[in-house]
mmCIF file of C-alpha atoms in Angstrom:
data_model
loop_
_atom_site.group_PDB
_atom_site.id
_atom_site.type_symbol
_atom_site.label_atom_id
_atom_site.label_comp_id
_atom_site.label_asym_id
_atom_site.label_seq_id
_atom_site.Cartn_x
_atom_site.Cartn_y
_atom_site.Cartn_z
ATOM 1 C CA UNK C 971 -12.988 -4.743 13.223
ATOM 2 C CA UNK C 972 -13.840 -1.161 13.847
ATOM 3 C CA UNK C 973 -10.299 -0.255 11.539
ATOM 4 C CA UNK C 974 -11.972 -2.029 8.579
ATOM 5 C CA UNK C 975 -15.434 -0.476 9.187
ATOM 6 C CA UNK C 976 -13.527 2.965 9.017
ATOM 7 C CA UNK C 977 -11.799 2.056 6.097
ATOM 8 C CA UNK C 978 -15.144 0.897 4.318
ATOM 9 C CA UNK C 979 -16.593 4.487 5.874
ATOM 10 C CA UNK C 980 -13.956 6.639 4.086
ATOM 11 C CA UNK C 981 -13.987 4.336 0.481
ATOM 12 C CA UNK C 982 -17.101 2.376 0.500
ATOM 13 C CA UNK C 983 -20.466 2.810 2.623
ATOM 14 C CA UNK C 984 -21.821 6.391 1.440
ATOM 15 C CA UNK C 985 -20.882 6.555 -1.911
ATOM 16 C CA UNK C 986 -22.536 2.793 -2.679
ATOM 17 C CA UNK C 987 -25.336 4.739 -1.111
ATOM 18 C CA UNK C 988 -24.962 7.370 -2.950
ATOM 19 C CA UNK C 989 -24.621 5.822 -6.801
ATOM 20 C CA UNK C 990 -27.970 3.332 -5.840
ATOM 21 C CA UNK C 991 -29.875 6.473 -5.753
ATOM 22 C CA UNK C 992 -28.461 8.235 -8.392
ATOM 23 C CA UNK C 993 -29.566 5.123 -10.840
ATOM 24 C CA UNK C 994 -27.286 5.732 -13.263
ATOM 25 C CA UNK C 995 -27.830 4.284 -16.916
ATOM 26 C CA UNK C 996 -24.802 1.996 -18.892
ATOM 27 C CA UNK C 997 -21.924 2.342 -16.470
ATOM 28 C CA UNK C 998 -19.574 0.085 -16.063
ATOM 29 C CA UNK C 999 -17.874 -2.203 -13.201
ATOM 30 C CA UNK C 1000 -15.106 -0.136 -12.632
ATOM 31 C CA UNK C 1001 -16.581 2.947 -13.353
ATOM 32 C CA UNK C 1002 -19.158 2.017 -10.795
ATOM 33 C CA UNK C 1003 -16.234 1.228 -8.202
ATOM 34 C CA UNK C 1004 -14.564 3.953 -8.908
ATOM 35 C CA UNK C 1005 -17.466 6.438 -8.311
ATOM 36 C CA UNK C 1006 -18.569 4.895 -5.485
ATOM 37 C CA UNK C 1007 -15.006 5.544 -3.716
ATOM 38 C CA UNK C 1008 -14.578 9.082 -4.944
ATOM 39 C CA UNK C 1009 -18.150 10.031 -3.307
ATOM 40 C CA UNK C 1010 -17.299 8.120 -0.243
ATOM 41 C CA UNK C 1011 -14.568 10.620 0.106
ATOM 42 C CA UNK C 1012 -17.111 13.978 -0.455
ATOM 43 C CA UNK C 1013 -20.091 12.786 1.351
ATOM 44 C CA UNK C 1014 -17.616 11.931 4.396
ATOM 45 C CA UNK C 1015 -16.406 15.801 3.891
ATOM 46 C CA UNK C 1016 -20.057 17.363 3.546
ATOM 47 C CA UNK C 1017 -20.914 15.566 6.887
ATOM 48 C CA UNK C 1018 -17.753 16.405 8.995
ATOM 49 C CA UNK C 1019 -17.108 19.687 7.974
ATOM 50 C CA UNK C 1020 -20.993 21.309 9.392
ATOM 51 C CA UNK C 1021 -20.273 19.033 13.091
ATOM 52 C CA UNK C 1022 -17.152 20.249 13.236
ATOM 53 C CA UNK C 1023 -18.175 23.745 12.547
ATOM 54 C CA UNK C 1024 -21.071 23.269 14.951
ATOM 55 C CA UNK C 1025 -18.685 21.735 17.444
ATOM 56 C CA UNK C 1026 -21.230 18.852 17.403
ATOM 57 C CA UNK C 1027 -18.536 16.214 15.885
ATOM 58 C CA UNK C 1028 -18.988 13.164 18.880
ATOM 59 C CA UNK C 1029 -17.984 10.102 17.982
ATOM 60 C CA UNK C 1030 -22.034 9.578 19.177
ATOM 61 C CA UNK C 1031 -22.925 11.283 16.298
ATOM 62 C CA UNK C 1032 -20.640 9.016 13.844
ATOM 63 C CA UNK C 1033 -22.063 5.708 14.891
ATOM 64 C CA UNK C 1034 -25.312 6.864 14.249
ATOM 65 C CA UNK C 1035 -24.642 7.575 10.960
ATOM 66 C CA UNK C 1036 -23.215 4.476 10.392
ATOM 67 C CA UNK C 1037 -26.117 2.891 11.573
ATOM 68 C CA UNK C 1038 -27.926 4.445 9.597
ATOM 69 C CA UNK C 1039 -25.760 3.783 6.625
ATOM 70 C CA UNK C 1040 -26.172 0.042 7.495
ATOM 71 C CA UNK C 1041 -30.471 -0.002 7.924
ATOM 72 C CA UNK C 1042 -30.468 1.794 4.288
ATOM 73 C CA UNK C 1043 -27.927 -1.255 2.796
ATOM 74 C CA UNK C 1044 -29.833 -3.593 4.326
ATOM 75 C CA UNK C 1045 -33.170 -1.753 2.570
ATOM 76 C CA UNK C 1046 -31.685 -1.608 -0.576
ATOM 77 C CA UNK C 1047 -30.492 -5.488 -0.171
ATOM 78 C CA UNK C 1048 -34.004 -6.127 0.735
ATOM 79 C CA UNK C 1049 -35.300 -4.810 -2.372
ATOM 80 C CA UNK C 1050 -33.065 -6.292 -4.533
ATOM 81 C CA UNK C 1051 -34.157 -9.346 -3.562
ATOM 82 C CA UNK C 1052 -37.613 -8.929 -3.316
ATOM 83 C CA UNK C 1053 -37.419 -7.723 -6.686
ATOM 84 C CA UNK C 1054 -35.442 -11.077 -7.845
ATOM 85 C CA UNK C 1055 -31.902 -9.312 -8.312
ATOM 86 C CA UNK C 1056 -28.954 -11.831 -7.570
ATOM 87 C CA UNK C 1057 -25.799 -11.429 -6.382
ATOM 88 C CA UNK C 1058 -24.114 -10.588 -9.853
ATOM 89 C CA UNK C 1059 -25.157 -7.207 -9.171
ATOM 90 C CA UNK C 1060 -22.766 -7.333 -6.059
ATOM 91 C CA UNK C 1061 -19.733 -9.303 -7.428
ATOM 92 C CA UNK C 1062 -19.718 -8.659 -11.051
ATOM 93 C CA UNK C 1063 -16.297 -10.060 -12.860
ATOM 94 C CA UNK C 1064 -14.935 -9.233 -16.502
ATOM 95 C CA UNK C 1065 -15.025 -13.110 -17.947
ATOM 96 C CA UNK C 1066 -14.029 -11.127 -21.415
ATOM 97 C CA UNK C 1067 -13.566 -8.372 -23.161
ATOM 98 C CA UNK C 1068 -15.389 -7.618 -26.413
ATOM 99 C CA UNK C 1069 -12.602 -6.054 -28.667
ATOM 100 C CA UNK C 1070 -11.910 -6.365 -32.587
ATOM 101 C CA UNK C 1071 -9.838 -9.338 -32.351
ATOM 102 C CA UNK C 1072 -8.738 -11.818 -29.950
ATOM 103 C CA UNK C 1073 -4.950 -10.174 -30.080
ATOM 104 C CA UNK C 1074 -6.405 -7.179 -28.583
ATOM 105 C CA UNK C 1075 -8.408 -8.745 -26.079
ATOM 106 C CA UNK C 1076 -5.152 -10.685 -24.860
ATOM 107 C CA UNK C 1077 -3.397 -7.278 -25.019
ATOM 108 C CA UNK C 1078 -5.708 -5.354 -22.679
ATOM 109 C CA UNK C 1079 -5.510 -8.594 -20.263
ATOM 110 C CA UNK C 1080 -2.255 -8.931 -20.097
ATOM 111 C CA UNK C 1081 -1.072 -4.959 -20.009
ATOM 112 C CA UNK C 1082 -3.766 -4.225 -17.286
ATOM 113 C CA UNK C 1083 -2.833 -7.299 -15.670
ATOM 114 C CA UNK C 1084 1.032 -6.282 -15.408
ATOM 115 C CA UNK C 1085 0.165 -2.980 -14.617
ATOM 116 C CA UNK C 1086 -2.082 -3.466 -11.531
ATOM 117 C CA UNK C 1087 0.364 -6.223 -10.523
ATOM 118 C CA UNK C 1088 3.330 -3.578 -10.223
ATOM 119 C CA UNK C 1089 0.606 -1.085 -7.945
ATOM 120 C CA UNK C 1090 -0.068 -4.053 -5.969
ATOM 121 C CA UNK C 1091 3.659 -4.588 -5.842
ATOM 122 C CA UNK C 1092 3.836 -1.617 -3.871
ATOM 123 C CA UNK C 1093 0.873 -1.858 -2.050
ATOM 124 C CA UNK C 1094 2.467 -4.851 -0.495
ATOM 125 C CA UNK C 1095 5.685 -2.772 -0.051
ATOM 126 C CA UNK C 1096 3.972 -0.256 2.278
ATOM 127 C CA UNK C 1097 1.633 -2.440 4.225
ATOM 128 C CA UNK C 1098 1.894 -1.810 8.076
ATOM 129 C CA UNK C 1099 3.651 1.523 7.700
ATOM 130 C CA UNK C 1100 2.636 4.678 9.363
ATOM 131 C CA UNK C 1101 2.636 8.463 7.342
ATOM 132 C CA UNK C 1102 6.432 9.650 6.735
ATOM 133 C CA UNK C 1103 6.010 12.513 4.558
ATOM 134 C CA UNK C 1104 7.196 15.631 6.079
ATOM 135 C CA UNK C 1105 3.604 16.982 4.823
ATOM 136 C CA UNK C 1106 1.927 14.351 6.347
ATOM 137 C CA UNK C 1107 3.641 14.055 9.526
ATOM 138 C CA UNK C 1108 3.735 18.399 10.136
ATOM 139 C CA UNK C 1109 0.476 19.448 8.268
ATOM 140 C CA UNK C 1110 -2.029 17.008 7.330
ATOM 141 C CA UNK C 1111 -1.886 14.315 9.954
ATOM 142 C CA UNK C 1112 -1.909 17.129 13.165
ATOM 143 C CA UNK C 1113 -4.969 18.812 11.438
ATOM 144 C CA UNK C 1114 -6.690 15.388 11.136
ATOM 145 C CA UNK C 1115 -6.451 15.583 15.126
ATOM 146 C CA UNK C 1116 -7.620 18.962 15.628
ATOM 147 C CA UNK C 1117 -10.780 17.586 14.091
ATOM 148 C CA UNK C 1118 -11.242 15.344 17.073
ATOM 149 C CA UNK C 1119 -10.738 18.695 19.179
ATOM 150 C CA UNK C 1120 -14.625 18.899 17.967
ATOM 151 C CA UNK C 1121 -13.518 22.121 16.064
ATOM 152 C CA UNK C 1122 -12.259 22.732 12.936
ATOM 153 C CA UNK C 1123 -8.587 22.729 12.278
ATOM 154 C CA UNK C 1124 -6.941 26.073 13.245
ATOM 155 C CA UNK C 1125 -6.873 28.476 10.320
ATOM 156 C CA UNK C 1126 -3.165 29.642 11.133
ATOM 157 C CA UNK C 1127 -2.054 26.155 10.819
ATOM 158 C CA UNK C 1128 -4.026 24.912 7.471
ATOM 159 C CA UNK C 1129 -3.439 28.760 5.494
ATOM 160 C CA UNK C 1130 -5.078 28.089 2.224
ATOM 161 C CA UNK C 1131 -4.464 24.491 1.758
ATOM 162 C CA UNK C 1132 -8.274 22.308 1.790
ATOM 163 C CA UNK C 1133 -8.691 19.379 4.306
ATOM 164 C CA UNK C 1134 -11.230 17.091 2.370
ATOM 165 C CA UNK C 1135 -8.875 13.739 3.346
ATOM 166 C CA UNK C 1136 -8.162 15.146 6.841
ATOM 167 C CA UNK C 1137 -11.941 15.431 7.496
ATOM 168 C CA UNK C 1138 -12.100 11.923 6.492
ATOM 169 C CA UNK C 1139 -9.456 10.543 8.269
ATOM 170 C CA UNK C 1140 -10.882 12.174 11.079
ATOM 171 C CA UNK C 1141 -13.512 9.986 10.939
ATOM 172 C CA UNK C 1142 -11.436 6.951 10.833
ATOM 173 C CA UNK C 1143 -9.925 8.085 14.221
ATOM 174 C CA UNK C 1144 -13.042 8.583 15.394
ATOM 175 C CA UNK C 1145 -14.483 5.275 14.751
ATOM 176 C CA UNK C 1146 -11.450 3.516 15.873
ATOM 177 C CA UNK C 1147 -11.223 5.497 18.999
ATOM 178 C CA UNK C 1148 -7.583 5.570 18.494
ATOM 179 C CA UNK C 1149 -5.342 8.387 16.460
ATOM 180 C CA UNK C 1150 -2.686 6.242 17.029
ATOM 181 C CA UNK C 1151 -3.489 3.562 14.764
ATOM 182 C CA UNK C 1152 -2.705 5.185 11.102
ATOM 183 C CA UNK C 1153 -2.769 1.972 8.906
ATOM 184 C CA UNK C 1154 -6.402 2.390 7.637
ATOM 185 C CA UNK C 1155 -6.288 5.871 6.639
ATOM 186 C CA UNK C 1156 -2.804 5.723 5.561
ATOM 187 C CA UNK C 1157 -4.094 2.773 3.245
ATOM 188 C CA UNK C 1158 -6.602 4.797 1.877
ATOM 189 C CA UNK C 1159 -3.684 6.899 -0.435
ATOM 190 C CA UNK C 1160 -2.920 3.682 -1.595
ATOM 191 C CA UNK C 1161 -6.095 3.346 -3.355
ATOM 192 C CA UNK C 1162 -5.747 6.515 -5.911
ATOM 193 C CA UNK C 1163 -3.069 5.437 -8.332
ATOM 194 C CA UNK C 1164 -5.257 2.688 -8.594
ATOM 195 C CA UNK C 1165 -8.104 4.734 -9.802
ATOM 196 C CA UNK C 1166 -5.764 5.807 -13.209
ATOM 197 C CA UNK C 1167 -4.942 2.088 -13.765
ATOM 198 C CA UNK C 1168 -8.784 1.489 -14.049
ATOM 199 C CA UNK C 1169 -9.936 3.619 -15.777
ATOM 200 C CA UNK C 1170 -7.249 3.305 -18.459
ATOM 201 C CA UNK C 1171 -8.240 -0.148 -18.660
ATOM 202 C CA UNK C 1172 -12.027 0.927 -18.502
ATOM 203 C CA UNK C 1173 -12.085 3.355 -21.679
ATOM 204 C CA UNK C 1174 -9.977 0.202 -23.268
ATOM 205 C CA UNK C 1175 -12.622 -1.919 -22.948
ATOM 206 C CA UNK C 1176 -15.527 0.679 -23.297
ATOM 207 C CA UNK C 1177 -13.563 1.484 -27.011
ATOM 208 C CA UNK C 1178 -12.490 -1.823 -27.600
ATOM 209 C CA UNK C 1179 -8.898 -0.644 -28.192
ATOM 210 C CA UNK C 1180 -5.389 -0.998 -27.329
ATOM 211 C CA UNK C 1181 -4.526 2.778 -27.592
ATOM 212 C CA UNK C 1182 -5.582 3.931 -24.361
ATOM 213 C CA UNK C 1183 -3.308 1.248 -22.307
ATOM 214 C CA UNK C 1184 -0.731 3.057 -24.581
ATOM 215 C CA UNK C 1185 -1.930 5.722 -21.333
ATOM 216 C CA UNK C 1186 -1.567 3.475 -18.630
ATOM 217 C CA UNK C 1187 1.942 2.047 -19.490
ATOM 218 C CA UNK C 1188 3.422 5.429 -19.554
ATOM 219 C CA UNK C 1189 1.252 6.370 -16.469
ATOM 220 C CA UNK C 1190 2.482 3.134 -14.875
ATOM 221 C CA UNK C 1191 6.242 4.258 -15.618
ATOM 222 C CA UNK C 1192 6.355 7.800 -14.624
ATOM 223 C CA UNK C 1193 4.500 6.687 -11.392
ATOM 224 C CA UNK C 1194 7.047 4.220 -10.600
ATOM 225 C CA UNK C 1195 10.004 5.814 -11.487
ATOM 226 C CA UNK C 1196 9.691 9.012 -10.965
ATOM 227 C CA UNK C 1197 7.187 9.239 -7.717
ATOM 228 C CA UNK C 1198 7.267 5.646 -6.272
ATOM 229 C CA UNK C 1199 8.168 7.443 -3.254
ATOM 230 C CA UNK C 1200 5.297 9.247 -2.925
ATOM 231 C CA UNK C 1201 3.397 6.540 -3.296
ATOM 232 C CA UNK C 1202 3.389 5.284 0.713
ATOM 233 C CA UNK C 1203 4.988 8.420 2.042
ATOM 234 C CA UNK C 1204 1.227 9.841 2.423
ATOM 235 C CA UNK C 1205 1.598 12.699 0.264
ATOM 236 C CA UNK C 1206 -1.398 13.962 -1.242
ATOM 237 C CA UNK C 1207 -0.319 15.458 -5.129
ATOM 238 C CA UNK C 1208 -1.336 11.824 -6.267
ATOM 239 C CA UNK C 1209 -4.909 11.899 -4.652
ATOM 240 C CA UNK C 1210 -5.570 15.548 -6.429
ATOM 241 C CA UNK C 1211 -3.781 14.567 -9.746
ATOM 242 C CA UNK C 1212 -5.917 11.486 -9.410
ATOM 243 C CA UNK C 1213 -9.285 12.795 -9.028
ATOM 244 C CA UNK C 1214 -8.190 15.380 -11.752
ATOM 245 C CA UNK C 1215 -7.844 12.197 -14.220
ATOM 246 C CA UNK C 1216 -11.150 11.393 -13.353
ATOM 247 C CA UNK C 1217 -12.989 14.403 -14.300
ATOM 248 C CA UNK C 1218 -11.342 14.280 -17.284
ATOM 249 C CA UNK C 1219 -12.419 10.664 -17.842
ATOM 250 C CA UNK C 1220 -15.979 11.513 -16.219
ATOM 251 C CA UNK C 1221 -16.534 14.705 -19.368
ATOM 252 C CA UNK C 1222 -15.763 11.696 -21.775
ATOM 253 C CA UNK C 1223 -18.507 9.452 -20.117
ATOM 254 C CA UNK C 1224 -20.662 12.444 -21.112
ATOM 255 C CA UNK C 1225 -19.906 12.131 -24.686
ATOM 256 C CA UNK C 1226 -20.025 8.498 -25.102
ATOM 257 C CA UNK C 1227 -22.981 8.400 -23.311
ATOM 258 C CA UNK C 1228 -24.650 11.902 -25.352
ATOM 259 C CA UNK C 1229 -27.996 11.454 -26.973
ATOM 260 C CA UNK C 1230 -29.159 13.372 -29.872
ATOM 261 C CA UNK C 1231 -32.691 13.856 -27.356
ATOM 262 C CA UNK C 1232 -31.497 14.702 -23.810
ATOM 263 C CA UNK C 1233 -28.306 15.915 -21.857
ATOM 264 C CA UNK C 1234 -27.726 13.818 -19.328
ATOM 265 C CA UNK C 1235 -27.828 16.554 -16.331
ATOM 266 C CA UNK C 1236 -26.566 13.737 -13.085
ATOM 267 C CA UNK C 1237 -23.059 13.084 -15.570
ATOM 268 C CA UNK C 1238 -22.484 16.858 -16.241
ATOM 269 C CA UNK C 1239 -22.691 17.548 -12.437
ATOM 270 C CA UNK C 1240 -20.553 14.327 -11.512
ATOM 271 C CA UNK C 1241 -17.756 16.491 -13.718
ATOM 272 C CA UNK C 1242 -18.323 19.299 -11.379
ATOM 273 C CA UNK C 1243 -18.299 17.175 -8.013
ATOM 274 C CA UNK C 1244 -15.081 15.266 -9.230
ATOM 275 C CA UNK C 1245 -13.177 19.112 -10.619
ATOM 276 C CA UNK C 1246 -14.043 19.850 -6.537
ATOM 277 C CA UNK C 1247 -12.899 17.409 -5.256
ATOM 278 C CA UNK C 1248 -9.402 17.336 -6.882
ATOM 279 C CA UNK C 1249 -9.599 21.382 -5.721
ATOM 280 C CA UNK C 1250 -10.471 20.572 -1.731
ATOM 281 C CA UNK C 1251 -7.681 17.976 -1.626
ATOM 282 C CA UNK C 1252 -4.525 19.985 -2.764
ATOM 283 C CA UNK C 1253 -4.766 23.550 -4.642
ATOM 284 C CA UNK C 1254 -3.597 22.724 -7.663
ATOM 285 C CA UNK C 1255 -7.420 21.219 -8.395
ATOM 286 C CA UNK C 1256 -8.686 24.702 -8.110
ATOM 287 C CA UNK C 1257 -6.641 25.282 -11.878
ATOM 288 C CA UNK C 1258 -8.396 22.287 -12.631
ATOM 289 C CA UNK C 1259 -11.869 23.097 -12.028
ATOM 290 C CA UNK C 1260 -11.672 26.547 -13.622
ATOM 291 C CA UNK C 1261 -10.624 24.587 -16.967
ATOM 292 C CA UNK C 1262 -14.164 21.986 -16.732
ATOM 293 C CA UNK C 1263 -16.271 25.214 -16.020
ATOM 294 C CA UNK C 1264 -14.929 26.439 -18.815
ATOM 295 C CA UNK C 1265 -15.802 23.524 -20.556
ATOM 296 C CA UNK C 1266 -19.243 22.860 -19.308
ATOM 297 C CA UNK C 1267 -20.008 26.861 -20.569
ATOM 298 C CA UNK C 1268 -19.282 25.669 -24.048
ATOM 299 C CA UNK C 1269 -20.169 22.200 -23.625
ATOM 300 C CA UNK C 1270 -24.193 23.488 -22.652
ATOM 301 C CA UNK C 1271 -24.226 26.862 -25.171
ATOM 302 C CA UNK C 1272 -21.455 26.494 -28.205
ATOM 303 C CA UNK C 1273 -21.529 22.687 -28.363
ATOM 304 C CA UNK C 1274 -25.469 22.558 -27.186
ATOM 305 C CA UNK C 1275 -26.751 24.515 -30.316
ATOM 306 C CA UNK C 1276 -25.764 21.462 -32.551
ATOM 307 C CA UNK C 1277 -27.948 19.312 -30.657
ATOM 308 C CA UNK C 1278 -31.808 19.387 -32.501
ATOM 309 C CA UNK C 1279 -33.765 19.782 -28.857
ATOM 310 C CA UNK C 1280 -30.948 22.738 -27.843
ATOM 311 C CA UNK C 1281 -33.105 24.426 -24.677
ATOM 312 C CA UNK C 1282 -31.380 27.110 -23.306
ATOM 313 C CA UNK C 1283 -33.434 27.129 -19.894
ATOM 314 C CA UNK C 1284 -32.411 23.492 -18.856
ATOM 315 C CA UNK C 1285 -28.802 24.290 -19.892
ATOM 316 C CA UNK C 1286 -28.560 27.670 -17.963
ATOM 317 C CA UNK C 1287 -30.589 25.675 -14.733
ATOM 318 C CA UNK C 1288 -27.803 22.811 -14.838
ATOM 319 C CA UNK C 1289 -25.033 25.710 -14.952
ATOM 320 C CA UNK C 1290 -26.754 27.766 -12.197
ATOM 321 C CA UNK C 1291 -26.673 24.365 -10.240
ATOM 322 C CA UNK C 1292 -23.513 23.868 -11.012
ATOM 323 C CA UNK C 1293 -21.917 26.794 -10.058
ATOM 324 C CA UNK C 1294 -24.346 26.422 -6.662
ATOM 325 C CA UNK C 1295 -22.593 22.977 -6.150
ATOM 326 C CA UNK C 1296 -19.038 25.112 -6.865
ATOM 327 C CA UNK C 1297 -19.795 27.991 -4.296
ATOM 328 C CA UNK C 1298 -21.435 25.373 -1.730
ATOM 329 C CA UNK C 1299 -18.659 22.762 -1.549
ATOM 330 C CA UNK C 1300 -15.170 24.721 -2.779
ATOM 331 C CA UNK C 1301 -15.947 28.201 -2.660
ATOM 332 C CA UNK C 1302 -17.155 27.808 0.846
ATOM 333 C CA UNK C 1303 -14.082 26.577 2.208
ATOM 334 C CA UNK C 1304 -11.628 29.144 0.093
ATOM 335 C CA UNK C 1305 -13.921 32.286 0.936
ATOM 336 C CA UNK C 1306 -13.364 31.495 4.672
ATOM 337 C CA UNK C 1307 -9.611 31.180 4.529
ATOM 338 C CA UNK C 1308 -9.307 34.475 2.546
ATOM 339 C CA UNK C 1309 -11.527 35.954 5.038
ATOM 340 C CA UNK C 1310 -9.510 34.482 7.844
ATOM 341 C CA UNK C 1311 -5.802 36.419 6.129
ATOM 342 C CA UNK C 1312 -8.021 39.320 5.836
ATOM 343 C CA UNK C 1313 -8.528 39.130 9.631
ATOM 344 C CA UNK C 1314 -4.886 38.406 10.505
ATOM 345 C CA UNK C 1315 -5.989 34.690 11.758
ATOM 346 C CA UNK C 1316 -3.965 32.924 8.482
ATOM 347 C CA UNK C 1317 -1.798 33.460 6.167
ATOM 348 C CA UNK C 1318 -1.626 32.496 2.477
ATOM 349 C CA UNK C 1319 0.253 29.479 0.797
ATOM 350 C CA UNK C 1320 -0.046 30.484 -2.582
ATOM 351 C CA UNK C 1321 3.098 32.482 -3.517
ATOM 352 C CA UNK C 1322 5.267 29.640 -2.184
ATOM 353 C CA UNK C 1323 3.136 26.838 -3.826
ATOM 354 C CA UNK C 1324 3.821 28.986 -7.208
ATOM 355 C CA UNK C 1325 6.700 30.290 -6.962
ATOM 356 C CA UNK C 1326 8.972 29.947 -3.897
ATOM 357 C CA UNK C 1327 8.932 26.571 -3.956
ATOM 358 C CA UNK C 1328 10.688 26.200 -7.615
ATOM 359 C CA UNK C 1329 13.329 28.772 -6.826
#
């Protein structure tokens, strides 16, 4: 029981918190599942990484906050049905999908239906395994324990790689009250190539069109093919290249969801939490998130002067918070590892990530 309630911990419970107060307008089922685990993943971070720091991280603490987390679902499944609500709002399936023609409709059934069948396929392939990635089993997995040292992981061990999925493994150890039982977190990697599939199959439906499965075959076979391995070995290029898609996918949300009246400030920010979080799993996000800045810069002061109601104070107030949630969450963790090489205490990654390793 308590490996489930982990597992629901690290994917589920805070970020279902989370997108009920955000009250987000005209988003789907899948973008609404999808969201929800992605935020699981950086509230779990925000809350480990102060205890740790703090050496206040008892497992105390952590069932606390998960009752907590429980008396504030049960609140919110009051209200719902107080306020008449039914339980569509909790299981929700597709019975259809509203396309051009019925050919296309069949199309996106039956490609997204192969598709997640062949992720599934392995799923089943690496159920009851432990981590065997040579990352996993020298790097990520031993700084997942330090965490349960009630300290942050060591500075000379991590260098300059981010521990956003060790934090939160951390907690699945902690709830468990075992570090020997890997399963749950390991079967929490299983759950990003997944998050591609769907959303492929989401901006299908949301465009009524086949084009964008044309996206999720060839995602499907370069996944398969060329990094099925990866795919249970626990290592974590998938997770960041994941998260990476959906930024991408989140800065479209923003135009098909643009007004002529209003920017919608809570989608422009989700860009920026998602670019983060791609850049405190594996470095290669940091690339990443330089690019959407970028973007949101033009996005809220080129693109923005198009727009009738342009306002250049809201636009520079959601940048300044932007860049606030930037410094807070990435920044944070990449100014103290620089600090700690400047000390002598670490060492940097970065010329072997860029270059050693190809040579």
């Amino acid at each position: 029981i308590l490996g489930v309630v982990s597992f629901l911990q690290i994917t589920f419970i805070p970020g279902y918190i989370a997108i009920r107060f955000l009250r987000l307008d005209g988003i789907s089922l899948i973008q609404r599942a999808v969201y929800i685990f992605t935020l699981s993943l950086l509230i779990n971070y925000i809350v480990v990484m102060p205890l740790a720091s703090l050496n206040i991280y008892y497992s105390w603490l952590v069932f606390l906050l998960l009752a907590i987390e429980f008396i504030v679902i049960g609140g919110i499944s009051f209200k719902d049905w107080k306020s008449g609500k039914n339980s569509g709002y909790y299981v929700r399936l597709v019975a259809g999908v509203s396309c051009e023609n019925t050919l296309s409709g069949f199309g996106i059934i039956l490609i997204s239906i192969i598709s997640l069948l062949l992720f599934c396929y392995l799923l089943y392939k690496n159920l009851g395994t432990i981590f065997l990635q040579s990352d996993m089993m020298g790097s990520y997995n031993p700084w997942t324990l330090e965490f349960l040292l009630n300290r942050l992981p060591d500075p000379a061990n991590t260098m300059s790689y981010p521990i956003l999925m060790p934090a939160n493994w951390s907690l699945g150890y902690l709830i468990m009250q075992n570090e020997n039982i890997q399963f749950f977190n390991k079967m929490t990697l299983s759950l990003f190539p997944f998050v591609v599939s769907l959303l492929f199959i989401d901006l299908s439906i949301k465009n009524k069109s086949l084009i964008y499965l044309l996206g999720l075959v060839f995602y499907s076979i370069i996944l398969i093919l060329y990094t099925g391995y990866l795919f249970g070995a626990g290592t974590l290029d998938i997770p960041a290249a994941s998260i990476g898609f959906l930024a991408f996918y989140a800065i479209l949300d923003v135009y098909f969801t643009r007004g002529s009246n209003k920017i919608d400030s809570k989608r422009l920010i989700l860009v920026i939490l998602f670019a983060s979080i791609s850049a405190l799993i594996k470095q290669a996000g940091l690339f990443l998130l330089i690019v959407v800045m970028a973007w949101l810069v033009w996005f809220l002061f080129v693109d923005g002067k198009k727009k009738t109601n342009y306002k250049f104070k809201e636009n520079f107030i959601i940048l300044l918070l932007s860049m606030v949630v930037v410094s807070v969450l990435v920044l944070s963790w990449y100014g103290y590892i620089e600090y700690q090489i400047f000390q002598g205490r670490s060492s940097s990654s970065s010329a072997w990530l860029t270059k050693g390793i190809h040579e």
